[in-house]
Tab-separated table of C-alpha atoms and ligand atoms in Angstrom:
chain	number	residue	atom	x	y	z
A	1	MET	CA	0.000	0.173	-0.193
A	2	SER	CA	1.501	3.357	-0.586
A	3	PRO	CA	-0.110	6.331	0.921
A	4	GLU	CA	0.667	8.557	-2.023
A	5	LYS	CA	-0.885	6.652	-4.645
A	6	ASP	CA	-4.082	5.868	-2.566
A	7	ASN	CA	-4.535	9.499	-1.701
A	8	LEU	CA	-3.867	8.657	1.877
A	9	CYS	CA	-2.171	11.089	4.438
A	10	SER	CA	1.496	10.506	4.091
A	11	CYS	CA	2.697	13.310	6.473
A	12	TYR	CA	1.774	11.176	9.595
A	13	TRP	CA	0.273	13.944	11.738
A	14	PRO	CA	-2.612	11.498	12.572
A	15	GLU	CA	-0.068	8.651	13.892
A	16	LYS	CA	2.028	11.156	15.739
A	17	ILE	CA	-1.120	12.180	17.973
A	18	LEU	CA	-2.029	8.290	18.398
A	19	LEU	CA	1.347	7.761	19.830
A	20	LEU	CA	1.449	10.785	22.470
A	21	PRO	CA	1.653	10.230	25.874
A	22	ASP	CA	-2.162	10.177	26.824
A	23	SER	CA	-3.064	10.466	23.611
A	24	PRO	CA	-6.465	12.253	22.895
A	25	ALA	CA	-7.287	10.356	20.142
A	26	ILE	CA	-7.481	6.359	19.244
A	27	LEU	CA	-8.223	4.538	15.765
A	28	ASP	CA	-11.052	2.137	16.675
A	29	GLU	CA	-9.922	-1.489	15.739
A	30	ILE	CA	-13.191	-2.203	14.148
A	31	THR	CA	-14.347	0.581	12.317
A	32	GLY	CA	-10.837	2.211	11.560
A	33	GLU	CA	-12.166	5.448	12.665
A	34	PHE	CA	-9.899	8.016	13.973
A	35	ARG	CA	-11.816	9.303	16.850
A	36	TRP	CA	-10.763	12.228	19.084
A	37	LYS	CA	-12.094	12.113	22.687
A	38	ASN	CA	-14.075	15.035	23.593
A	39	SER	CA	-12.318	16.862	26.801
A	40	ASP	CA	-15.014	15.770	29.300
A	41	ASP	CA	-14.345	12.032	27.849
A	42	GLU	CA	-18.131	12.231	26.806
A	43	GLY	CA	-18.131	10.866	23.320
A	44	TYR	CA	-15.366	11.671	20.216
A	45	ILE	CA	-15.627	13.267	16.926
A	46	VAL	CA	-14.541	11.349	14.033
A	47	PHE	CA	-12.077	12.677	11.877
A	48	LYS	CA	-11.963	11.495	8.225
A	49	PHE	CA	-9.346	13.827	6.460
A	50	CYS	CA	-6.036	14.859	8.066
A	51	PRO	CA	-6.086	18.473	8.931
A	52	LYS	CA	-2.434	19.000	7.945
A	53	CYS	CA	-2.269	17.440	4.242
A	54	GLY	CA	-5.958	17.079	3.524
A	55	TYR	CA	-5.629	13.470	2.622
A	56	GLU	CA	-7.504	10.993	4.026
A	57	ILE	CA	-6.616	9.152	7.553
A	58	PRO	CA	-5.673	5.905	6.931
A	59	LYS	CA	-7.966	2.927	8.623
A	60	ILE	CA	-4.857	1.139	9.786
A	61	SER	CA	-2.416	2.373	11.957
A	62	ARG	CA	1.483	2.307	10.282
A	63	ASP	CA	4.018	0.440	11.697
A	64	CYS	CA	6.077	3.389	10.601
A	65	ILE	CA	6.252	7.245	11.146
A	66	ASP	CA	7.863	8.921	8.145
A	67	GLY	CA	10.454	6.246	8.263
A	68	ILE	CA	11.047	5.638	12.066
A	69	PRO	CA	9.588	2.577	13.450
A	70	LYS	CA	6.823	2.790	15.585
A	71	GLU	CA	8.960	1.512	18.930
A	72	GLU	CA	11.742	3.851	18.486
A	73	TYR	CA	9.313	6.755	18.346
A	74	ILE	CA	7.540	5.914	21.256
A	75	GLU	CA	11.011	5.348	23.006
A	76	LEU	CA	12.196	8.653	22.044
A	77	GLN	CA	9.043	10.573	23.273
A	78	SER	CA	9.074	9.000	26.223
A	79	THR	CA	12.810	10.457	27.132
A	80	LEU	CA	11.887	13.868	25.631
A	81	LYS	CA	8.420	13.824	27.860
A	82	ASN	CA	9.901	16.032	30.879
A	83	ILE	CA	12.420	17.866	29.020
A	84	ARG	CA	11.201	21.878	29.141
A	85	SER	CA	14.725	23.307	28.278
A	86	ILE	CA	17.875	22.925	26.349
A	87	LYS	CA	20.329	22.313	29.460
A	88	GLU	CA	18.002	19.283	30.339
A	89	MET	CA	18.350	18.153	26.963
A	90	THR	CA	21.893	17.946	26.710
A	91	LYS	CA	22.248	16.278	30.253
A	92	THR	CA	20.345	13.444	28.209
A	93	TYR	CA	21.461	13.808	24.718
A	94	GLY	CA	24.495	15.333	25.036
A	95	LYS	CA	25.882	18.594	23.400
A	96	PRO	CA	23.682	19.118	20.086
A	97	ASP	CA	25.510	18.682	17.004
A	98	LYS	CA	24.344	22.023	15.143
A	99	GLU	CA	23.474	25.066	16.614
A	100	VAL	CA	21.611	27.970	14.529
A	101	ILE	CA	20.886	31.478	16.052
A	102	GLN	CA	18.835	34.282	15.259
A	103	MET	CA	18.439	37.387	17.079
A	104	ASN	CA	16.163	39.987	16.589
A	105	TYR	CA	16.557	43.939	17.658
A	106	LEU	CA	12.986	45.261	17.700
A	107	LYS	CA	13.398	48.737	18.912
A	108	LYS	CA	16.433	50.015	18.134
A	109	SER	CA	15.342	52.078	15.359
A	110	GLU	CA	12.156	53.638	14.220
A	111	THR	CA	12.289	52.570	10.586
A	112	VAL	CA	13.366	48.982	10.771
A	113	THR	CA	14.077	45.792	12.687
A	114	ILE	CA	17.560	44.376	13.170
A	115	HIS	CA	18.135	40.411	12.526
A	116	ILE	CA	21.407	38.898	12.675
A	117	PHE	CA	21.948	35.161	12.118
A	118	LYS	CA	24.434	32.717	13.258
A	119	ASP	CA	24.746	29.031	11.277
A	120	CYS	CA	26.255	26.084	12.348
A	121	ASP	CA	29.606	27.214	10.535
A	122	GLU	CA	29.765	30.409	12.967
A	123	LYS	CA	28.978	32.458	9.800
A	124	ILE	CA	27.375	35.693	10.603
A	125	GLU	CA	24.660	37.192	8.379
A	126	ILE	CA	23.109	40.672	9.395
A	127	LEU	CA	19.495	41.791	7.555
A	128	LEU	CA	17.618	45.115	8.399
A	129	ARG	CA	14.081	44.600	7.646
A	130	PRO	CA	11.730	47.911	7.147
A	131	LYS	CA	9.134	47.995	10.023
A	132	SER	CA	5.222	47.480	8.885
A	133	ALA	CA	2.690	50.068	9.716
A	134	ASP	CA	1.865	47.825	12.553
A	135	GLN	CA	4.796	47.208	14.148
A	136	LYS	CA	5.770	51.122	14.174
A	137	ARG	CA	2.307	51.509	16.448
A	138	LYS	CA	3.358	48.949	18.728
A	139	LYS	CA	6.894	49.613	19.154
B	1	MET	CA	7.521	11.105	-0.129
B	2	ARG	CA	5.249	13.214	1.479
B	3	LYS	CA	2.335	15.132	-0.234
B	4	ILE	CA	0.306	17.621	0.649
B	5	LYS	CA	-3.137	18.840	-1.213
B	6	LEU	CA	-1.954	21.708	-3.668
B	7	PRO	CA	-4.460	24.407	-4.585
B	8	VAL	CA	-5.518	22.771	-7.766
B	9	GLU	CA	-6.770	20.036	-5.385
B	10	TYR	CA	-8.224	22.418	-3.110
B	11	TYR	CA	-12.223	22.438	-2.717
B	12	PRO	CA	-13.621	25.058	0.203
B	13	CYS	CA	-14.952	23.443	3.186
B	14	LYS	CA	-18.691	23.503	3.348
B	15	CYS	CA	-19.946	21.065	5.490
B	16	LEU	CA	-19.977	23.754	8.529
B	17	LYS	CA	-19.069	20.696	10.631
B	18	PRO	CA	-16.154	22.975	12.436
B	19	GLN	CA	-18.262	25.460	13.008
B	20	GLU	CA	-20.727	23.423	14.725
B	21	TYR	CA	-18.086	21.476	16.993
B	22	ARG	CA	-16.503	24.690	17.942
B	23	ASP	CA	-19.392	26.002	19.696
B	24	GLN	CA	-19.566	22.563	21.649
B	25	GLY	CA	-17.358	23.522	24.236
B	26	ASN	CA	-15.820	20.082	24.888
B	27	THR	CA	-14.544	19.084	21.613
B	28	CYS	CA	-10.718	19.647	20.588
B	29	ILE	CA	-12.082	22.376	17.536
B	30	LYS	CA	-11.537	25.962	18.542
B	31	PHE	CA	-11.912	29.166	17.014
B	32	HIS	CA	-9.111	31.418	17.209
B	33	PRO	CA	-10.342	34.999	17.056
B	34	GLU	CA	-7.406	36.657	16.684
B	35	THR	CA	-6.723	35.188	13.394
B	36	GLY	CA	-9.928	33.913	12.485
B	37	ALA	CA	-8.937	30.364	11.762
B	38	PHE	CA	-9.832	27.078	13.435
B	39	ASP	CA	-7.413	25.114	15.368
B	40	ILE	CA	-7.056	21.991	17.354
B	41	LEU	CA	-6.339	22.188	20.892
B	42	TYR	CA	-4.519	19.534	22.575
B	43	ASN	CA	-1.180	18.532	24.957
B	44	ASP	CA	2.039	17.163	23.091
B	45	ILE	CA	5.145	16.509	25.459
B	46	SER	CA	6.097	20.112	25.087
B	47	GLY	CA	2.766	21.421	26.646
B	48	GLU	CA	-0.643	22.801	25.306
B	49	ILE	CA	-0.723	22.797	21.566
B	50	TRP	CA	-2.938	25.236	19.026
B	51	SER	CA	-2.490	23.757	15.906
B	52	ARG	CA	-4.304	25.212	12.766
B	53	ILE	CA	-6.373	23.197	10.740
B	54	MET	CA	-5.592	23.747	7.068
B	55	PHE	CA	-7.986	21.071	6.102
B	56	CYS	CA	-11.322	20.425	7.423
B	57	PRO	CA	-11.073	16.800	9.222
B	58	PHE	CA	-14.688	15.896	8.113
B	59	CYS	CA	-14.885	16.899	4.498
B	60	GLY	CA	-11.064	17.309	3.492
B	61	GLY	CA	-11.995	20.624	2.198
B	62	ARG	CA	-9.724	23.801	2.501
B	63	SER	CA	-10.473	25.519	5.897
B	64	PRO	CA	-10.890	29.273	6.157
B	65	GLN	CA	-7.234	30.192	6.972
B	66	GLY	CA	-7.668	33.634	8.654
B	67	LYS	CA	-7.231	36.905	8.086
B	68	TYR	CA	-3.650	36.800	8.563
B	69	LYS	CA	-1.691	39.083	5.462
B	70	PRO	CA	1.815	38.823	5.069
B	71	PRO	CA	2.873	42.363	6.016
B	72	ILE	CA	3.758	44.663	2.797
B	73	THR	CA	7.399	45.482	2.571
B	74	ARG	CA	9.106	48.083	1.121
B	75	PRO	CA	12.796	48.255	-0.258
B	76	LEU	CA	15.487	49.875	2.421
B	77	SER	CA	16.143	53.413	1.952
B	78	GLN	CA	19.836	54.322	1.012
B	79	LYS	CA	20.343	55.591	4.661
B	80	GLU	CA	18.872	52.049	6.069
B	81	LYS	CA	21.200	50.190	3.465
B	82	LEU	CA	24.062	52.405	4.576
B	83	GLN	CA	23.250	51.468	7.883
B	84	GLU	CA	22.977	47.538	7.233
B	85	THR	CA	26.460	47.934	5.551
B	86	THR	CA	28.199	49.663	8.802
B	87	LEU	CA	26.582	47.042	11.128
B	88	LYS	CA	28.392	44.268	8.571
B	89	GLN	CA	31.465	45.661	8.974
B	90	LYS	CA	31.258	46.194	12.797
B	91	ILE	CA	29.727	42.664	13.857
B	92	LYS	CA	31.601	39.727	13.279
B	93	SER	CA	30.594	37.681	16.070
B	94	LEU	CA	27.328	37.323	17.892
B	95	GLU	CA	29.713	38.914	21.083
B	96	ASP	CA	30.166	41.977	18.732
B	97	ALA	CA	26.451	42.513	18.417
B	98	TYR	CA	26.002	42.007	22.106
B	99	GLY	CA	28.776	44.543	22.849
B	100	LEU	CA	27.364	46.918	20.060
B	101	LEU	CA	23.629	46.458	20.291
B	102	GLY	CA	23.019	45.010	23.836
B	103	GLU	CA	20.513	42.243	24.738
B	104	PRO	CA	18.259	41.334	21.944
B	105	ASP	CA	14.626	41.420	22.116
B	106	ARG	CA	14.188	37.886	20.707
B	107	ILE	CA	16.489	35.037	20.565
B	108	PHE	CA	15.693	31.907	18.514
B	109	THR	CA	18.285	29.212	18.785
B	110	GLN	CA	17.619	25.775	16.949
B	111	TYR	CA	19.499	22.716	18.198
B	112	LYS	CA	20.161	19.486	16.172
B	113	PHE	CA	21.177	16.217	17.584
B	114	LYS	CA	22.058	14.219	14.764
B	115	ASN	CA	21.997	10.696	16.585
B	116	PRO	CA	19.674	10.335	19.288
B	117	SER	CA	18.747	6.932	17.753
B	118	GLN	CA	19.317	4.847	14.698
B	119	ASN	CA	16.464	6.369	12.467
B	120	ALA	CA	15.622	9.706	13.908
B	121	VAL	CA	17.139	13.379	14.542
B	122	LEU	CA	16.137	15.605	17.068
B	123	LEU	CA	15.593	19.514	16.543
B	124	ALA	CA	15.011	21.484	19.398
B	125	CYS	CA	13.782	25.190	18.907
B	126	GLU	CA	14.197	27.647	22.273
B	127	VAL	CA	12.682	31.129	21.834
B	128	ILE	CA	13.731	33.713	24.543
B	129	ASP	CA	11.208	36.702	24.203
B	130	ASN	CA	12.280	39.796	26.363
B	131	THR	CA	9.332	41.856	25.081
B	132	GLN	CA	6.887	39.531	26.945
B	133	GLU	CA	8.429	39.514	30.367
B	134	ASN	CA	11.054	37.155	29.420
B	135	GLU	CA	8.936	34.525	28.217
B	136	GLU	CA	10.636	31.166	27.120
B	137	HIS	CA	9.258	28.444	24.546
B	138	PHE	CA	11.121	25.228	23.950
B	139	THR	CA	9.684	22.571	21.676
B	140	VAL	CA	11.610	19.350	20.424
B	141	PHE	CA	10.408	17.644	17.076
B	142	ILE	CA	11.432	14.366	15.758
B	143	HIS	CA	12.262	13.966	12.377
B	144	PRO	CA	13.390	11.035	10.297
B	145	LYS	CA	17.003	10.995	9.200
B	146	LYS	CA	16.565	10.678	5.702
B	147	THR	CA	14.129	13.207	4.563
C	201	ZN	ZN1	-1.534	14.144	6.904
C	202	ZN	ZN1	-15.805	20.593	6.161
Protein backbone atom coordinates (compact mmCIF):
# COMPACT_ATOMS: atom_id res chain seq x y z
CA MET A 1 0.00 0.00 0.00
CA SER A 2 1.40 3.37 -0.93
CA PRO A 3 -0.18 6.34 0.84
CA GLU A 4 0.75 8.70 -1.99
CA LYS A 5 -0.87 6.58 -4.67
CA ASP A 6 -3.96 5.83 -2.63
CA ASN A 7 -4.48 9.49 -1.75
CA LEU A 8 -3.97 8.73 1.89
CA CYS A 9 -2.28 10.98 4.43
CA SER A 10 1.49 10.73 4.07
CA CYS A 11 2.46 13.44 6.57
CA TYR A 12 1.90 11.10 9.55
CA TRP A 13 0.36 13.82 11.72
CA PRO A 14 -2.52 11.50 12.78
CA GLU A 15 -0.08 8.75 13.84
CA LYS A 16 1.98 11.25 15.80
CA ILE A 17 -1.18 12.23 17.68
CA LEU A 18 -2.07 8.57 18.33
CA LEU A 19 1.37 7.92 19.82
CA LEU A 20 1.34 10.87 22.23
CA PRO A 21 1.49 9.92 25.90
CA ASP A 22 -2.16 10.09 27.06
CA SER A 23 -3.20 10.57 23.45
CA PRO A 24 -6.46 12.45 22.93
CA ALA A 25 -7.27 10.18 19.97
CA ILE A 26 -7.66 6.50 19.19
CA LEU A 27 -7.95 4.50 16.01
CA ASP A 28 -10.92 2.22 16.48
CA GLU A 29 -9.81 -1.30 15.67
CA ILE A 30 -13.15 -2.42 14.27
CA THR A 31 -14.31 0.56 12.22
CA GLY A 32 -10.87 2.08 11.53
CA GLU A 33 -12.27 5.44 12.65
CA PHE A 34 -9.88 8.06 13.94
CA ARG A 35 -11.70 9.26 17.06
CA TRP A 36 -10.75 12.40 18.94
CA LYS A 37 -12.05 12.19 22.49
CA ASN A 38 -13.95 15.15 23.91
CA SER A 39 -12.28 16.91 26.78
CA ASP A 40 -14.88 15.74 29.31
CA ASP A 41 -14.54 12.15 28.05
CA GLU A 42 -18.18 12.30 26.93
CA GLY A 43 -18.10 11.00 23.39
CA TYR A 44 -15.74 11.81 20.55
CA ILE A 45 -15.62 13.25 17.06
CA VAL A 46 -14.44 11.31 14.03
CA PHE A 47 -11.75 12.78 11.77
CA LYS A 48 -11.90 11.45 8.24
CA PHE A 49 -9.25 13.70 6.72
CA CYS A 50 -5.86 14.79 7.99
CA PRO A 51 -6.12 18.47 8.99
CA LYS A 52 -2.50 19.08 7.93
CA CYS A 53 -2.19 17.52 4.46
CA GLY A 54 -5.87 17.20 3.51
CA TYR A 55 -5.76 13.53 2.51
CA GLU A 56 -7.72 10.69 4.07
CA ILE A 57 -6.54 9.20 7.35
CA PRO A 58 -5.72 5.49 6.84
CA LYS A 59 -7.97 3.05 8.67
CA ILE A 60 -5.05 0.92 9.86
CA SER A 61 -2.24 2.41 11.90
CA ARG A 62 1.14 2.22 10.21
CA ASP A 63 4.24 0.63 11.72
CA CYS A 64 6.52 3.43 10.69
CA ILE A 65 6.19 7.13 11.39
CA ASP A 66 7.73 8.82 8.41
CA GLY A 67 10.52 6.26 8.26
CA ILE A 68 10.94 5.91 12.04
CA PRO A 69 9.73 2.56 13.45
CA LYS A 70 6.90 3.00 15.93
CA GLU A 71 8.82 1.58 18.92
CA GLU A 72 11.75 3.88 18.28
CA TYR A 73 9.40 6.87 18.03
CA ILE A 74 7.65 5.98 21.29
CA GLU A 75 10.97 5.45 23.07
CA LEU A 76 12.28 8.85 21.94
CA GLN A 77 9.09 10.53 22.93
CA SER A 78 9.15 9.04 26.40
CA THR A 79 12.70 10.30 27.01
CA LEU A 80 11.66 13.75 25.78
CA LYS A 81 8.49 13.92 27.81
CA ASN A 82 9.73 15.94 30.76
CA ILE A 83 12.43 17.91 29.03
CA ARG A 84 11.67 21.61 29.17
CA SER A 85 14.98 23.28 28.32
CA ILE A 86 18.15 22.79 26.31
CA LYS A 87 20.06 22.27 29.56
CA GLU A 88 17.90 19.30 30.45
CA MET A 89 18.13 18.01 26.92
CA THR A 90 21.93 18.14 26.95
CA LYS A 91 21.90 15.96 30.08
CA THR A 92 20.11 13.22 28.14
CA TYR A 93 21.53 13.58 24.62
CA GLY A 94 24.87 15.31 25.09
CA LYS A 95 25.95 18.45 23.29
CA PRO A 96 23.90 19.25 20.16
CA ASP A 97 25.63 18.70 16.81
CA LYS A 98 24.44 21.92 15.26
CA GLU A 99 23.25 25.24 16.53
CA VAL A 100 21.65 28.04 14.57
CA ILE A 101 20.88 31.34 16.27
CA GLN A 102 18.79 34.30 15.25
CA MET A 103 18.74 37.48 17.33
CA ASN A 104 16.20 40.21 16.69
CA TYR A 105 16.43 43.82 17.72
CA LEU A 106 13.02 45.40 17.33
CA LYS A 107 13.40 48.77 19.00
CA LYS A 108 16.78 50.09 17.91
CA SER A 109 15.36 52.09 15.03
CA GLU A 110 12.07 53.81 14.22
CA THR A 111 11.96 52.41 10.71
CA VAL A 112 13.71 49.02 10.68
CA THR A 113 14.21 45.88 12.75
CA ILE A 114 17.67 44.32 12.94
CA HIS A 115 18.17 40.56 12.46
CA ILE A 116 21.41 38.79 13.15
CA PHE A 117 21.90 35.14 12.18
CA LYS A 118 24.64 32.75 13.10
CA ASP A 119 24.67 29.46 11.18
CA CYS A 120 26.33 26.22 12.25
CA ASP A 121 29.61 27.26 10.61
CA GLU A 122 29.75 30.37 12.82
CA LYS A 123 29.01 32.54 9.81
CA ILE A 124 27.28 35.81 10.69
CA GLU A 125 24.55 37.28 8.52
CA ILE A 126 22.96 40.69 9.16
CA LEU A 127 19.67 41.87 7.75
CA LEU A 128 17.62 45.02 8.21
CA ARG A 129 13.89 44.78 7.58
CA PRO A 130 11.58 47.77 7.17
CA LYS A 131 8.97 47.95 9.94
CA SER A 132 5.36 47.48 8.92
CA ALA A 133 2.85 50.16 9.92
CA ASP A 134 1.61 47.74 12.57
CA GLN A 135 5.05 47.24 14.13
CA LYS A 136 5.61 51.00 14.21
CA ARG A 137 2.40 51.47 16.15
CA LYS A 138 3.26 48.74 18.68
CA LYS A 139 6.83 49.83 19.24
CA MET B 1 7.57 11.21 -0.15
CA ARG B 2 5.28 13.43 1.84
CA LYS B 3 2.42 14.83 -0.11
CA ILE B 4 0.12 17.71 0.78
CA LYS B 5 -2.94 18.83 -1.15
CA LEU B 6 -2.07 21.46 -3.69
CA PRO B 7 -4.14 24.55 -4.47
CA VAL B 8 -5.42 22.91 -7.69
CA GLU B 9 -6.95 20.16 -5.56
CA TYR B 10 -8.53 22.52 -3.03
CA TYR B 11 -12.26 22.69 -2.56
CA PRO B 12 -13.59 24.92 0.17
CA CYS B 13 -15.04 23.33 3.31
CA LYS B 14 -18.78 23.81 3.19
CA CYS B 15 -19.83 21.09 5.64
CA LEU B 16 -20.02 23.59 8.55
CA LYS B 17 -18.93 20.88 10.98
CA PRO B 18 -15.93 22.82 12.34
CA GLN B 19 -18.33 25.69 13.16
CA GLU B 20 -20.80 23.28 14.74
CA TYR B 21 -18.19 21.52 16.88
CA ARG B 22 -16.40 24.61 18.04
CA ASP B 23 -19.61 25.81 19.62
CA GLN B 24 -19.64 22.67 21.73
CA GLY B 25 -17.16 23.54 24.43
CA ASN B 26 -15.93 20.01 25.08
CA THR B 27 -14.49 19.31 21.61
CA CYS B 28 -10.91 19.88 20.51
CA ILE B 29 -11.98 22.27 17.72
CA LYS B 30 -11.46 25.89 18.69
CA PHE B 31 -11.96 29.13 16.84
CA HIS B 32 -9.04 31.49 17.14
CA PRO B 33 -10.66 34.95 17.36
CA GLU B 34 -7.40 36.79 16.73
CA THR B 35 -6.61 35.04 13.46
CA GLY B 36 -10.13 34.04 12.40
CA ALA B 37 -9.02 30.45 11.77
CA PHE B 38 -9.82 27.09 13.32
CA ASP B 39 -7.37 25.26 15.55
CA ILE B 40 -7.16 21.89 17.27
CA LEU B 41 -6.32 22.16 20.94
CA TYR B 42 -4.35 19.35 22.60
CA ASN B 43 -1.33 18.61 24.75
CA ASP B 44 1.84 17.19 23.31
CA ILE B 45 5.13 16.45 25.09
CA SER B 46 6.01 20.15 25.21
CA GLY B 47 2.67 21.31 26.58
CA GLU B 48 -0.49 22.90 25.18
CA ILE B 49 -0.69 23.15 21.39
CA TRP B 50 -3.04 25.19 19.22
CA SER B 51 -2.56 23.50 15.88
CA ARG B 52 -3.98 25.22 12.80
CA ILE B 53 -6.58 23.28 10.80
CA MET B 54 -5.43 23.60 7.20
CA PHE B 55 -8.02 21.15 5.85
CA CYS B 56 -11.39 20.26 7.32
CA PRO B 57 -11.10 16.92 9.18
CA PHE B 58 -14.68 16.07 8.18
CA CYS B 59 -14.86 16.86 4.44
CA GLY B 60 -11.21 17.44 3.48
CA GLY B 61 -12.04 20.90 2.15
CA ARG B 62 -9.78 23.86 2.62
CA SER B 63 -10.57 25.52 5.95
CA PRO B 64 -10.76 29.27 6.38
CA GLN B 65 -7.17 30.33 6.99
CA GLY B 66 -8.02 33.50 8.84
CA LYS B 67 -7.19 37.05 8.14
CA TYR B 68 -3.41 36.87 8.40
CA LYS B 69 -1.87 38.92 5.62
CA PRO B 70 1.86 38.93 5.04
CA PRO B 71 3.11 42.43 5.86
CA ILE B 72 3.64 44.71 2.92
CA THR B 73 7.32 45.37 2.61
CA ARG B 74 9.19 48.17 0.95
CA PRO B 75 12.80 48.20 -0.13
CA LEU B 76 15.37 49.63 2.29
CA SER B 77 16.08 53.33 1.88
CA GLN B 78 19.56 54.55 0.97
CA LYS B 79 20.16 55.54 4.58
CA GLU B 80 19.01 52.15 5.88
CA LYS B 81 21.20 50.31 3.39
CA LEU B 82 24.13 52.30 4.68
CA GLN B 83 23.23 51.36 8.28
CA GLU B 84 23.15 47.72 7.22
CA THR B 85 26.59 47.94 5.63
CA THR B 86 28.02 49.64 8.73
CA LEU B 87 26.59 46.94 11.00
CA LYS B 88 28.03 44.25 8.72
CA GLN B 89 31.45 45.82 9.04
CA LYS B 90 31.27 46.17 12.80
CA ILE B 91 29.61 42.86 13.73
CA LYS B 92 31.64 39.73 13.04
CA SER B 93 30.40 37.62 15.95
CA LEU B 94 27.43 37.45 18.31
CA GLU B 95 29.63 38.97 21.02
CA ASP B 96 30.16 41.99 18.76
CA ALA B 97 26.38 42.28 18.44
CA TYR B 98 25.89 42.22 22.21
CA GLY B 99 28.67 44.77 22.63
CA LEU B 100 27.25 47.13 20.06
CA LEU B 101 23.47 46.64 20.36
CA GLY B 102 23.01 45.10 23.80
CA GLU B 103 20.53 42.41 24.78
CA PRO B 104 18.33 41.33 21.82
CA ASP B 105 14.53 41.56 22.06
CA ARG B 106 14.13 38.02 20.76
CA ILE B 107 16.49 35.10 20.45
CA PHE B 108 15.63 31.97 18.45
CA THR B 109 17.99 29.04 18.77
CA GLN B 110 17.66 25.80 16.89
CA TYR B 111 19.66 22.81 18.06
CA LYS B 112 20.08 19.65 16.05
CA PHE B 113 20.92 16.28 17.60
CA LYS B 114 22.03 14.15 14.69
CA ASN B 115 22.14 10.76 16.32
CA PRO B 116 19.72 10.28 19.24
CA SER B 117 18.56 6.93 17.82
CA GLN B 118 18.96 4.80 14.73
CA ASN B 119 16.46 6.44 12.39
CA ALA B 120 15.63 9.81 13.92
CA VAL B 121 17.12 13.23 14.46
CA LEU B 122 15.90 15.73 17.04
CA LEU B 123 15.37 19.41 16.41
CA ALA B 124 14.98 21.54 19.51
CA CYS B 125 13.79 25.13 19.21
CA GLU B 126 14.19 27.64 21.98
CA VAL B 127 12.63 31.10 21.88
CA ILE B 128 13.47 33.75 24.43
CA ASP B 129 11.16 36.72 24.07
CA ASN B 130 12.28 39.67 26.14
CA THR B 131 9.41 41.82 24.86
CA GLN B 132 6.96 39.69 26.86
CA GLU B 133 8.39 39.53 30.36
CA ASN B 134 11.15 37.10 29.51
CA GLU B 135 8.86 34.54 28.03
CA GLU B 136 10.58 31.33 27.04
CA HIS B 137 9.41 28.54 24.76
CA PHE B 138 11.07 25.22 24.19
CA THR B 139 9.85 22.66 21.67
CA VAL B 140 11.38 19.45 20.37
CA PHE B 141 10.55 17.82 17.04
CA ILE B 142 11.32 14.25 16.02
CA HIS B 143 12.29 13.96 12.35
CA PRO B 144 13.42 11.06 10.18
CA LYS B 145 17.15 10.96 9.39
CA LYS B 146 16.58 10.79 5.70
CA THR B 147 14.03 13.25 4.36
ZN1 LIG C 1 -1.55 14.11 6.78
ZN1 LIG D 1 -15.74 20.60 6.02
